[in-house]
Structure formats: C-alpha cells, structure tokens
PDB file of C-alpha atoms in Angstrom:
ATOM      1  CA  UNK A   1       0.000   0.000   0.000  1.00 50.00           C
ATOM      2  CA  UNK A   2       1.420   3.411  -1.438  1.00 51.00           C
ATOM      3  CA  UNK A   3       0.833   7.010   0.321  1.00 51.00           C
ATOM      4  CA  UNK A   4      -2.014   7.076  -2.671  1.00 55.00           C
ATOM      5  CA  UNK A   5      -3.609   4.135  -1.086  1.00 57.00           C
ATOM      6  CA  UNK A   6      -3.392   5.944   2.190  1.00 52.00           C
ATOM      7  CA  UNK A   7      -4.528   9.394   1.203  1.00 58.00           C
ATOM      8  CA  UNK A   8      -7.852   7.870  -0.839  1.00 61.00           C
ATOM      9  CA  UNK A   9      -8.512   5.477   2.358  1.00 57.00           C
ATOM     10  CA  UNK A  10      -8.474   8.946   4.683  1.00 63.00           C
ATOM     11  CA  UNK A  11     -10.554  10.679   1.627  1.00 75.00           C
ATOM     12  CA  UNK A  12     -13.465   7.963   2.429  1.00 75.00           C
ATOM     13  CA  UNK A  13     -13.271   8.244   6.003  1.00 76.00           C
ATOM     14  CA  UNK A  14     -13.959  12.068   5.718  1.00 83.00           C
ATOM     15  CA  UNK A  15     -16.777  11.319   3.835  1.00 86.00           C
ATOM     16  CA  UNK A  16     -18.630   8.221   5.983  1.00 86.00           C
ATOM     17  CA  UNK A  17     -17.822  11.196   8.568  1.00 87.00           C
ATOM     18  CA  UNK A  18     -19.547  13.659   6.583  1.00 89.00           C
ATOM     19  CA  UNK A  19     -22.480  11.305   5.865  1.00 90.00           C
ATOM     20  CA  UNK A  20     -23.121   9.897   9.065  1.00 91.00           C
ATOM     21  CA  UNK A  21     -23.262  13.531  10.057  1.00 91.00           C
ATOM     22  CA  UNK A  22     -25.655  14.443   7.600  1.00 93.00           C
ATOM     23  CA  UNK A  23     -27.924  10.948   7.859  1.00 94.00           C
ATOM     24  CA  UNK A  24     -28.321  12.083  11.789  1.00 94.00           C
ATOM     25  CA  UNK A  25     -29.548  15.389  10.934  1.00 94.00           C
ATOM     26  CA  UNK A  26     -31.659  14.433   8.608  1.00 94.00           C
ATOM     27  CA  UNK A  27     -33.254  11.878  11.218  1.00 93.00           C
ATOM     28  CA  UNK A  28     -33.705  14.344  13.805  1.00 93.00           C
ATOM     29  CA  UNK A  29     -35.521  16.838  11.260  1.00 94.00           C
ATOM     30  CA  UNK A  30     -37.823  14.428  10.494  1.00 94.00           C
ATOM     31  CA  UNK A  31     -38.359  13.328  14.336  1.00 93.00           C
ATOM     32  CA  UNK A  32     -39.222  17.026  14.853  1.00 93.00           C
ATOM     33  CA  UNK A  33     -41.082  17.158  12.037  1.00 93.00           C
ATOM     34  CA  UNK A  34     -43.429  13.997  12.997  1.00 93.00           C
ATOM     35  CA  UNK A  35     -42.906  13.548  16.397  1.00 92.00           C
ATOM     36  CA  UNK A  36     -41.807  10.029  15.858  1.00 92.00           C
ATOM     37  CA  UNK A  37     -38.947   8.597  17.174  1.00 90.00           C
ATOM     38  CA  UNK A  38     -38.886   5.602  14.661  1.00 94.00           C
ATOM     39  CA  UNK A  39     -37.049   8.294  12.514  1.00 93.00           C
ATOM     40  CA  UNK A  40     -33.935   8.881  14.954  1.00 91.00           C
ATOM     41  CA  UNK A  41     -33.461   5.232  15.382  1.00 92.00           C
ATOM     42  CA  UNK A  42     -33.815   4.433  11.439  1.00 95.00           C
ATOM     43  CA  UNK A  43     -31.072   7.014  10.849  1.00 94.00           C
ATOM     44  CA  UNK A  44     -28.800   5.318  14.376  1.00 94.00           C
ATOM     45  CA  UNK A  45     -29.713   1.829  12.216  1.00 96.00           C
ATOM     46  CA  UNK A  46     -28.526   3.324   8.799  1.00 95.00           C
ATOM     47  CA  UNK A  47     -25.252   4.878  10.790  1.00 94.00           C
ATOM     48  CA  UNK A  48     -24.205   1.760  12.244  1.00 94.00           C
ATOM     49  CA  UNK A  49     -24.946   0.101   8.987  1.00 95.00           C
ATOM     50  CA  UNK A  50     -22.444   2.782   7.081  1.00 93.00           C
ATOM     51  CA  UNK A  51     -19.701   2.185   9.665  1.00 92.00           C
ATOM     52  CA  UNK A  52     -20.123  -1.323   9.495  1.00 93.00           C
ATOM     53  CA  UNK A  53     -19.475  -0.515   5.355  1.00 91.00           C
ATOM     54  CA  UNK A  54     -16.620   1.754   6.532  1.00 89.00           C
ATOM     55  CA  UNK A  55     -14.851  -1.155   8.683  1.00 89.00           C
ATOM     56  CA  UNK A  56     -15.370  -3.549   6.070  1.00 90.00           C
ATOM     57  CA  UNK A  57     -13.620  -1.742   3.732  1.00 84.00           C
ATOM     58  CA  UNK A  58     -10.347  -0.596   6.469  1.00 83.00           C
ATOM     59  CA  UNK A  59     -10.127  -4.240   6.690  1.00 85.00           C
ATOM     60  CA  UNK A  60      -9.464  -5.034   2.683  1.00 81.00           C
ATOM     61  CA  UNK A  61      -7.426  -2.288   2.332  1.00 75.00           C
ATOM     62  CA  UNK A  62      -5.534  -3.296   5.574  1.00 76.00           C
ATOM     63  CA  UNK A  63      -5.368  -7.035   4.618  1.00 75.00           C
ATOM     64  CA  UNK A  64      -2.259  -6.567   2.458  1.00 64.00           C
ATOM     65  CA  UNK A  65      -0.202  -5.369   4.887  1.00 66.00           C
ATOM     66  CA  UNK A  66      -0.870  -8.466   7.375  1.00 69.00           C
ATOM     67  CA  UNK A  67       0.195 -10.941   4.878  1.00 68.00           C
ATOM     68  CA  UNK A  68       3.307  -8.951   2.875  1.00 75.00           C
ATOM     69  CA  UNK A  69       2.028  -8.468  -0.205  1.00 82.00           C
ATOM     70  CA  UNK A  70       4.337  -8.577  -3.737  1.00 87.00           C
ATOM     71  CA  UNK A  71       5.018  -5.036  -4.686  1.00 86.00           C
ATOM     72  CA  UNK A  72       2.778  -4.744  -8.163  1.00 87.00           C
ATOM     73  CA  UNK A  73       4.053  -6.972 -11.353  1.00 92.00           C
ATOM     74  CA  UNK A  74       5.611  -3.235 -13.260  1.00 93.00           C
ATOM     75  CA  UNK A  75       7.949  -2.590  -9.913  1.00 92.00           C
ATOM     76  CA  UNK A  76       9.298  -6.301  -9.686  1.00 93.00           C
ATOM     77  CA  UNK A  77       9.512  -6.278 -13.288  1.00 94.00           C
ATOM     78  CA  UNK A  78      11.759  -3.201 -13.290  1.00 93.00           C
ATOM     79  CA  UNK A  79      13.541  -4.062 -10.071  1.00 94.00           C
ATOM     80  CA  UNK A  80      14.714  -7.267 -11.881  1.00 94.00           C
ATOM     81  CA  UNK A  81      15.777  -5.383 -15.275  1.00 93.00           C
ATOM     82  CA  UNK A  82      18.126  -3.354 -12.695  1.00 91.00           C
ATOM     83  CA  UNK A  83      19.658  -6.741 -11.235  1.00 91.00           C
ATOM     84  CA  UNK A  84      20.349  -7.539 -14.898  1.00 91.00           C
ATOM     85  CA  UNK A  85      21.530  -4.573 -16.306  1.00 90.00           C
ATOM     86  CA  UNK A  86      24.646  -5.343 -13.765  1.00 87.00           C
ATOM     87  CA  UNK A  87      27.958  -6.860 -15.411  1.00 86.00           C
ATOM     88  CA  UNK A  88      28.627  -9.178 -12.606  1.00 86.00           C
ATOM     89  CA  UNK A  89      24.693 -10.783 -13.151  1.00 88.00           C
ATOM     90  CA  UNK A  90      24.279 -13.394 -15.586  1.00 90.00           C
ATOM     91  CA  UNK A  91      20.517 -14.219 -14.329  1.00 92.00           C
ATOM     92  CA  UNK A  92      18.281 -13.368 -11.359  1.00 92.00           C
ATOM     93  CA  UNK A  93      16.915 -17.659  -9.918  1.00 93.00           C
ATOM     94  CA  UNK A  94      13.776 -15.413  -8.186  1.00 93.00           C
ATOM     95  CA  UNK A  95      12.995 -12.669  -6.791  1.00 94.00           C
ATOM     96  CA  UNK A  96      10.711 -12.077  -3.919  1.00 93.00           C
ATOM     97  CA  UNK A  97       9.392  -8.899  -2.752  1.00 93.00           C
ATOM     98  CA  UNK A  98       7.177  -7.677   0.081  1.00 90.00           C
ATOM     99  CA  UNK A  99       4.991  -4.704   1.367  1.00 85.00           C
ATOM    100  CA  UNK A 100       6.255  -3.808   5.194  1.00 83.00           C
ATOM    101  CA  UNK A 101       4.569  -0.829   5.373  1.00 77.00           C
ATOM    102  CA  UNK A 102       2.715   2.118   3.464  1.00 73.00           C
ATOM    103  CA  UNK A 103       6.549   3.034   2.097  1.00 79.00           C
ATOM    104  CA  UNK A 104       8.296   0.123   2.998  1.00 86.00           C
ATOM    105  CA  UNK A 105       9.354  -2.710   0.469  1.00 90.00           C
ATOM    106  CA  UNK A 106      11.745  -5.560   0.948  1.00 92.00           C
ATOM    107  CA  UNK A 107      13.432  -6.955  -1.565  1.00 94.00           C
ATOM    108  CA  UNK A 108      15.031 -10.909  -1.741  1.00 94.00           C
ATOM    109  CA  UNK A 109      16.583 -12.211  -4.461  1.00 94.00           C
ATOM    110  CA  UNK A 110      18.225 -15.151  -5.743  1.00 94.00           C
ATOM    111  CA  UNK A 111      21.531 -14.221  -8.185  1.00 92.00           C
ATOM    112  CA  UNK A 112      23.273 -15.959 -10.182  1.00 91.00           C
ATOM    113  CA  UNK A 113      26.576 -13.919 -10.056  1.00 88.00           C
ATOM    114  CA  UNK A 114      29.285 -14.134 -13.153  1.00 86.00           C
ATOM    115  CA  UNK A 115      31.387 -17.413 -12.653  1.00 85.00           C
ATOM    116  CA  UNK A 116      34.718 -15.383 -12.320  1.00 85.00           C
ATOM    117  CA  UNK A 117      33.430 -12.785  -9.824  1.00 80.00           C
ATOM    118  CA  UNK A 118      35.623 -12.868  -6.911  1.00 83.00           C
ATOM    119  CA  UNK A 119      33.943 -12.341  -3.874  1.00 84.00           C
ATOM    120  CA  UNK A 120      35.143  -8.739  -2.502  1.00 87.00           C
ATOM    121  CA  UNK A 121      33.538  -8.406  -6.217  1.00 85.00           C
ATOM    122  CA  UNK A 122      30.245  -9.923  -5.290  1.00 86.00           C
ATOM    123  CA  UNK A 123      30.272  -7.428  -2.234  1.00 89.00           C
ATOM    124  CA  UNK A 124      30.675  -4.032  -4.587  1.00 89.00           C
ATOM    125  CA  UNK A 125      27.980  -5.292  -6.843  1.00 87.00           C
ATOM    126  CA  UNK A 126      25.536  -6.164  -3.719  1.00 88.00           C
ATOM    127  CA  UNK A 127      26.206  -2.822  -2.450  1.00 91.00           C
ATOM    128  CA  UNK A 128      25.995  -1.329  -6.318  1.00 89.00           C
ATOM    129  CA  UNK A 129      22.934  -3.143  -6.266  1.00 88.00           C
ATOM    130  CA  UNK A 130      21.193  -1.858  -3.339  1.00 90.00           C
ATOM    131  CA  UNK A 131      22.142   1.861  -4.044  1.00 91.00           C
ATOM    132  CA  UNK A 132      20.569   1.574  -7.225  1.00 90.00           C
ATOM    133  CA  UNK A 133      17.353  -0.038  -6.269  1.00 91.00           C
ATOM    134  CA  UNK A 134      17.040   2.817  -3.261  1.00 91.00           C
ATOM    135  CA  UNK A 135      18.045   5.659  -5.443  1.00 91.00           C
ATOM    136  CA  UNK A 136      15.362   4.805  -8.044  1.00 91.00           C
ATOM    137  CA  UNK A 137      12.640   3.297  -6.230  1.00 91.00           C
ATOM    138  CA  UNK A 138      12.510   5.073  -2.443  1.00 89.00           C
ATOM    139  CA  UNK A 139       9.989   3.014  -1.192  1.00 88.00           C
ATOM    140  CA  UNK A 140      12.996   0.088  -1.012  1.00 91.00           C
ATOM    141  CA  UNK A 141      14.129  -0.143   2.812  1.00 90.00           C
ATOM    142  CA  UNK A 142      16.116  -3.854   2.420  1.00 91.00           C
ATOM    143  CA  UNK A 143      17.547  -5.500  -0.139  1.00 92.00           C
ATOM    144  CA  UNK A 144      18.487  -9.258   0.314  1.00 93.00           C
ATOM    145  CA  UNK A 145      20.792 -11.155  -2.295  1.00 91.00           C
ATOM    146  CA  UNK A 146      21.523 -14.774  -1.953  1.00 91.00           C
ATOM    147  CA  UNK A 147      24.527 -15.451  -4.671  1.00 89.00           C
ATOM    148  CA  UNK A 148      22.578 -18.984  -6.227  1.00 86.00           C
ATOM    149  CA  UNK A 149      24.401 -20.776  -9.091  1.00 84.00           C
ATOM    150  CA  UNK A 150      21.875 -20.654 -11.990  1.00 73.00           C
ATOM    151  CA  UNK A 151      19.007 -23.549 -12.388  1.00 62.00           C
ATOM    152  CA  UNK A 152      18.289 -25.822 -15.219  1.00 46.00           C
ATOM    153  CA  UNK A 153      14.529 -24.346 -16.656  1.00 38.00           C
ATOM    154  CA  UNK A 154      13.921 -28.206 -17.792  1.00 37.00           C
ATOM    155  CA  UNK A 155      14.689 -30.291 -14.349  1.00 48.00           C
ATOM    156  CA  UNK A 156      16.108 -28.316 -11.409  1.00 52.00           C
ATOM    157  CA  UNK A 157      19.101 -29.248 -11.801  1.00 50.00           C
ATOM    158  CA  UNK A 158      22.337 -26.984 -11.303  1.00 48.00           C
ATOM    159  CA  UNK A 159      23.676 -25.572 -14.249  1.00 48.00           C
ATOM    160  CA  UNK A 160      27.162 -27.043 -14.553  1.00 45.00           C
ATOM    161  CA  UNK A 161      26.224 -30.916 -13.348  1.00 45.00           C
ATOM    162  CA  UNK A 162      28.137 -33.816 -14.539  1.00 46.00           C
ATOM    163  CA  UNK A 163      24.785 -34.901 -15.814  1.00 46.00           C
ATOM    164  CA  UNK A 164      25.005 -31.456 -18.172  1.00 43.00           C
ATOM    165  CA  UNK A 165      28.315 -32.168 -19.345  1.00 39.00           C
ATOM    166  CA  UNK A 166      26.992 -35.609 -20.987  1.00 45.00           C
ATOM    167  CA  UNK A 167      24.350 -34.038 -22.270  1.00 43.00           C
TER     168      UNK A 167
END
C-alpha cells in the first residue's frame, strides 16, 4: 500500500464522517417534524450500517499489509531489469518482494553472479545493487541477495552438473 492508497482510504473516512453527520440530521428533522422517534433510530440503524461498510472496507485495504504483499508486477519487473543490467549478473533464480509498510518494500533475491566474480567483487555489486534499487525506487528499505548458481529451466538441476556435461 502506497501514500495514494493511504490518502484515498483517509478521503473515504472524511466522507462516511460527513455522511453519518448528515444521515443524523436528517433523522432528527424528520423526528421534529413527525414527532416520531422511529425516525432517529432508522437514521442510528442506517449509521451503524455505514460504519459497518466503513470497517469492512479498512479491513481489505488493511489485509495486504498483514500478509506482505508482492510489490505490483511493473515494480518487480523493473527491479529485476536493474539486477540484470549489472555486469557481474548473468541471471536473477527469483525474486521475492514484500509490502512492510505504506513506504516500505523488501526486496530478496536469488543471483546468479558471473562465474569469475571474486567475492570482494560480489560485495561491490551487492552494495551497487542496493544503491541503485534505493536511489530509483525510495519506497525500497532492504535488499536481500543470496549469490545462487543458476538452475536448469527443464529439471532443477544446477547448471554445470556432470549430468550437463553428458548431455
């Protein structure tokens, strides 16, 4: 959830607020118009039926915080193109990304790092890495890279098996 998400969530708070206000006024005109109390407690029915509306909806928005959701498919699509677009990166095994807060992501990936990268190397480009994804996307607060030796698409297996030499 973005500061978007946040500002249209307070947006329809204001206005339950507003129309709860204006839902009880308009059930105490018409008890002092009719003398009939059936119309205050038909408007204290319809409020607590519009909060009950207004909770229901704090919770969906709210739900994708509780569980970490995946930052949308565009971000983790452009986070990966900046893993790749480093030298030292021949392919990125997975990456994994999750909501922590309203500007809070978390970032995990798997990395298969150039065979010949040393591993002060692997260090520059993890930090490389990190102060690019931060600089473009501010939203990032961690960034976890597990160096993973690249996987077979076909059977699992680890690129570089005896089993792919016969092959």
């Amino acid at each position: 959830m973005n500061l978007a998400d946040w500002t249209r969530l307070a947006s329809s708070a204001e206005k339950a607020s507003l129309a709860g206000l204006l839902i009880a006024a308009c059930g105490l005109l018409a008890y002092q118009l009719t003398g009939s109390s059936l119309w205050d407690g038909a408007a204290s029915v319809v409020i607590g039926l519009l909060l009950l509306g207004v909770a229901l909806n704090l919770i969906r928005t709210n739900v994708s915080l509780l569980i970490g959701q995946a930052v949308p498919v565009r971000m983790e699509q452009q986070i990966r193109a900046e893993l790749l677009a480093l030298p030292e990166v021949e392919n990125v095994v997975e990456l994994l990304t999750m909501t922590l807060g309203p500007s809070e992501v978390l970032v995990a990936a798997r990395v298969d790092f150039a065979d010949d990268a040393t591993g002060a190397g692997l260090e520059l480009a993890a930090d490389r890495v990190e102060h690019r994804l931060r600089e473009r996307f501010s939203s990032i607060s961690q960034v976890f890279l597990d160096p993973t030796p690249g996987r077979s698409a076909q059977d699992g297996r680890l690129v570089g098996d005896d089993a792919d030499r016969d092959a």
